[in-house]
């Protein structure tokens, strides 16, 4: 039986932003017409002169794409697996196709997290994780293995920790009995207040006012699928792997140590949107999305086993 679970991005991609509640959790209020205030990075201490005067307004969502590497380990309990996920994401657009004003630089995100997958119940729940957002005045994402494929280059402008609710409706998701993802499955991730929001006015409301730090991360991915360039059906030689080796190294993987499409470890391509919402309660937020995100696992029982 082949078992496969698509990843988060954690899933968890991304690129970042602040609060949210999914329809499966409590009802958050979507923030529209908010602003990405890169101009705030033009002063001390960063002094990025290339972003002076740059503010994108009227934002309802940010679009991202990226890659995750997922590892899985069986536990002593049948059907239960511990998973880890590392993801890198690039954010270039907002509101379905409008280019962000990045001053020749880049907006990126980096995710590290864990989940527990239970084949018996057809669900998984996130246990730990951190999602961090960066701005760098030079666009280096995808050109180097350093700084996690360039995703962590520059200044961290926001960082959020996962809140492990142990509920797949508020911090996790669902899978089919054979381990495949449910069609258009919704994934939610409840987070904590940002541990970093730097500078504090990096995100502004429609009136140009700073949000307070009780609004939290909301991150959505609409597509998450196996990267076949890294996961060939018959991984008998390294020449079959056409994935960018800078990406492999940037995700913390030693060349030649990852196995094929139906092994315990695999690469996931992610793409989707990020939204901001007001949390109805401080310290509570949900991450939601159409399609399964970057936490996950994949197993296959070969016929000769």
PDB file of N, CA and C in Angstrom, residues 43-82:
ATOM      1  N   UNK A  43      15.791  53.246   7.463  1.00  0.00           N
ATOM      2  CA  UNK A  43      16.452  53.953   8.557  1.00  0.00           C
ATOM      3  C   UNK A  43      17.286  53.024   9.413  1.00  0.00           C
ATOM      4  N   UNK A  44      17.775  53.548  10.534  1.00  0.00           N
ATOM      5  CA  UNK A  44      18.591  52.781  11.460  1.00  0.00           C
ATOM      6  C   UNK A  44      17.745  51.664  12.089  1.00  0.00           C
ATOM      7  N   UNK A  45      18.292  50.460  12.343  1.00  0.00           N
ATOM      8  CA  UNK A  45      19.712  50.122  12.192  1.00  0.00           C
ATOM      9  C   UNK A  45      20.071  49.492  10.848  1.00  0.00           C
ATOM     10  N   UNK A  46      19.075  49.116  10.036  1.00  0.00           N
ATOM     11  CA  UNK A  46      19.397  48.417   8.794  1.00  0.00           C
ATOM     12  C   UNK A  46      19.947  49.342   7.714  1.00  0.00           C
ATOM     13  N   UNK A  47      19.333  50.535   7.593  1.00  0.00           N
ATOM     14  CA  UNK A  47      19.805  51.540   6.625  1.00  0.00           C
ATOM     15  C   UNK A  47      19.840  51.008   5.189  1.00  0.00           C
ATOM     16  N   UNK A  48      18.771  50.336   4.794  1.00  0.00           N
ATOM     17  CA  UNK A  48      18.675  49.845   3.423  1.00  0.00           C
ATOM     18  C   UNK A  48      18.158  50.993   2.550  1.00  0.00           C
ATOM     19  N   UNK A  49      19.068  51.696   1.907  1.00  0.00           N
ATOM     20  CA  UNK A  49      18.678  52.873   1.127  1.00  0.00           C
ATOM     21  C   UNK A  49      17.839  52.515  -0.091  1.00  0.00           C
ATOM     22  N   UNK A  50      17.938  51.283  -0.550  1.00  0.00           N
ATOM     23  CA  UNK A  50      17.207  50.890  -1.766  1.00  0.00           C
ATOM     24  C   UNK A  50      15.694  50.822  -1.559  1.00  0.00           C
ATOM     25  N   UNK A  51      15.240  50.780  -0.313  1.00  0.00           N
ATOM     26  CA  UNK A  51      13.800  50.685  -0.063  1.00  0.00           C
ATOM     27  C   UNK A  51      13.208  52.002   0.439  1.00  0.00           C
ATOM     28  N   UNK A  52      13.965  53.058   0.422  1.00  0.00           N
ATOM     29  CA  UNK A  52      13.450  54.353   0.874  1.00  0.00           C
ATOM     30  C   UNK A  52      12.223  54.742   0.053  1.00  0.00           C
ATOM     31  N   UNK A  53      11.141  55.010   0.742  1.00  0.00           N
ATOM     32  CA  UNK A  53       9.900  55.414   0.095  1.00  0.00           C
ATOM     33  C   UNK A  53       9.047  54.279  -0.449  1.00  0.00           C
ATOM     34  N   UNK A  54       9.486  53.026  -0.294  1.00  0.00           N
ATOM     35  CA  UNK A  54       8.744  51.899  -0.871  1.00  0.00           C
ATOM     36  C   UNK A  54       7.686  51.381   0.105  1.00  0.00           C
ATOM     37  N   UNK A  55       6.427  51.540  -0.268  1.00  0.00           N
ATOM     38  CA  UNK A  55       5.301  51.020   0.500  1.00  0.00           C
ATOM     39  C   UNK A  55       4.299  50.439  -0.484  1.00  0.00           C
ATOM     40  N   UNK A  56       3.964  49.167  -0.333  1.00  0.00           N
ATOM     41  CA  UNK A  56       2.897  48.560  -1.129  1.00  0.00           C
ATOM     42  C   UNK A  56       1.598  48.640  -0.339  1.00  0.00           C
ATOM     43  N   UNK A  57       0.557  49.186  -0.967  1.00  0.00           N
ATOM     44  CA  UNK A  57      -0.732  49.374  -0.288  1.00  0.00           C
ATOM     45  C   UNK A  57      -1.810  48.519  -0.943  1.00  0.00           C
ATOM     46  N   UNK A  58      -2.950  48.436  -0.261  1.00  0.00           N
ATOM     47  CA  UNK A  58      -4.089  47.710  -0.807  1.00  0.00           C
ATOM     48  C   UNK A  58      -3.904  46.220  -0.846  1.00  0.00           C
ATOM     49  N   UNK A  59      -3.095  45.674   0.059  1.00  0.00           N
ATOM     50  CA  UNK A  59      -2.788  44.242   0.044  1.00  0.00           C
ATOM     51  C   UNK A  59      -3.871  43.447   0.768  1.00  0.00           C
ATOM     52  N   UNK A  60      -4.325  42.383   0.115  1.00  0.00           N
ATOM     53  CA  UNK A  60      -5.220  41.412   0.754  1.00  0.00           C
ATOM     54  C   UNK A  60      -4.521  40.079   0.962  1.00  0.00           C
ATOM     55  N   UNK A  61      -3.567  39.771   0.096  1.00  0.00           N
ATOM     56  CA  UNK A  61      -2.811  38.534   0.247  1.00  0.00           C
ATOM     57  C   UNK A  61      -1.462  38.668  -0.450  1.00  0.00           C
ATOM     58  N   UNK A  62      -0.510  37.873   0.013  1.00  0.00           N
ATOM     59  CA  UNK A  62       0.794  37.769  -0.612  1.00  0.00           C
ATOM     60  C   UNK A  62       0.917  36.392  -1.253  1.00  0.00           C
ATOM     61  N   UNK A  63       1.558  36.324  -2.407  1.00  0.00           N
ATOM     62  CA  UNK A  63       1.732  35.051  -3.106  1.00  0.00           C
ATOM     63  C   UNK A  63       3.167  34.560  -2.927  1.00  0.00           C
ATOM     64  N   UNK A  64       3.328  33.262  -2.705  1.00  0.00           N
ATOM     65  CA  UNK A  64       4.648  32.681  -2.487  1.00  0.00           C
ATOM     66  C   UNK A  64       4.799  31.382  -3.268  1.00  0.00           C
ATOM     67  N   UNK A  65       6.039  30.970  -3.427  1.00  0.00           N
ATOM     68  CA  UNK A  65       6.349  29.624  -3.892  1.00  0.00           C
ATOM     69  C   UNK A  65       7.613  29.170  -3.197  1.00  0.00           C
ATOM     70  N   UNK A  66       7.829  27.870  -3.147  1.00  0.00           N
ATOM     71  CA  UNK A  66       9.006  27.381  -2.451  1.00  0.00           C
ATOM     72  C   UNK A  66       9.086  25.882  -2.416  1.00  0.00           C
ATOM     73  N   UNK A  67       9.934  25.386  -1.540  1.00  0.00           N
ATOM     74  CA  UNK A  67      10.230  23.948  -1.453  1.00  0.00           C
ATOM     75  C   UNK A  67      10.424  23.560  -0.001  1.00  0.00           C
ATOM     76  N   UNK A  68      10.020  22.316   0.308  1.00  0.00           N
ATOM     77  CA  UNK A  68      10.212  21.771   1.649  1.00  0.00           C
ATOM     78  C   UNK A  68      10.884  20.410   1.555  1.00  0.00           C
ATOM     79  N   UNK A  69      11.608  20.060   2.598  1.00  0.00           N
ATOM     80  CA  UNK A  69      12.160  18.714   2.717  1.00  0.00           C
ATOM     81  C   UNK A  69      11.571  18.074   3.964  1.00  0.00           C
ATOM     82  N   UNK A  70      10.970  16.915   3.787  1.00  0.00           N
ATOM     83  CA  UNK A  70      10.245  16.244   4.863  1.00  0.00           C
ATOM     84  C   UNK A  70      10.915  14.913   5.190  1.00  0.00           C
ATOM     85  N   UNK A  71      11.152  14.675   6.456  1.00  0.00           N
ATOM     86  CA  UNK A  71      11.668  13.382   6.906  1.00  0.00           C
ATOM     87  C   UNK A  71      10.650  12.759   7.849  1.00  0.00           C
ATOM     88  N   UNK A  72      10.603  11.432   7.884  1.00  0.00           N
ATOM     89  CA  UNK A  72       9.603  10.718   8.670  1.00  0.00           C
ATOM     90  C   UNK A  72      10.224   9.541   9.384  1.00  0.00           C
ATOM     91  N   UNK A  73       9.761   9.301  10.580  1.00  0.00           N
ATOM     92  CA  UNK A  73      10.291   8.198  11.371  1.00  0.00           C
ATOM     93  C   UNK A  73       9.140   7.461  12.048  1.00  0.00           C
ATOM     94  N   UNK A  74       9.139   6.138  11.904  1.00  0.00           N
ATOM     95  CA  UNK A  74       8.124   5.318  12.553  1.00  0.00           C
ATOM     96  C   UNK A  74       8.332   5.338  14.066  1.00  0.00           C
ATOM     97  N   UNK A  75       7.249   5.262  14.799  1.00  0.00           N
ATOM     98  CA  UNK A  75       7.315   5.166  16.254  1.00  0.00           C
ATOM     99  C   UNK A  75       7.030   3.733  16.675  1.00  0.00           C
ATOM    100  N   UNK A  76       7.020   3.487  17.974  1.00  0.00           N
ATOM    101  CA  UNK A  76       6.719   2.144  18.479  1.00  0.00           C
ATOM    102  C   UNK A  76       5.241   1.800  18.347  1.00  0.00           C
ATOM    103  N   UNK A  77       4.418   2.806  18.013  1.00  0.00           N
ATOM    104  CA  UNK A  77       2.990   2.604  17.851  1.00  0.00           C
ATOM    105  C   UNK A  77       2.657   2.420  16.379  1.00  0.00           C
ATOM    106  N   UNK A  78       1.996   1.337  16.029  1.00  0.00           N
ATOM    107  CA  UNK A  78       1.685   1.069  14.627  1.00  0.00           C
ATOM    108  C   UNK A  78       0.885   2.210  13.993  1.00  0.00           C
ATOM    109  N   UNK A  79       1.290   2.639  12.808  1.00  0.00           N
ATOM    110  CA  UNK A  79       0.548   3.648  12.076  1.00  0.00           C
ATOM    111  C   UNK A  79       0.810   5.079  12.492  1.00  0.00           C
ATOM    112  N   UNK A  80       1.744   5.295  13.413  1.00  0.00           N
ATOM    113  CA  UNK A  80       2.035   6.647  13.891  1.00  0.00           C
ATOM    114  C   UNK A  80       3.481   7.007  13.562  1.00  0.00           C
ATOM    115  N   UNK A  81       3.674   8.210  12.989  1.00  0.00           N
ATOM    116  CA  UNK A  81       4.983   8.641  12.526  1.00  0.00           C
ATOM    117  C   UNK A  81       5.300  10.036  13.050  1.00  0.00           C
ATOM    118  N   UNK A  82       6.582  10.264  13.344  1.00  0.00           N
ATOM    119  CA  UNK A  82       7.078  11.592  13.655  1.00  0.00           C
ATOM    120  C   UNK A  82       7.673  12.200  12.394  1.00  0.00           C
TER     121      UNK A  82
END
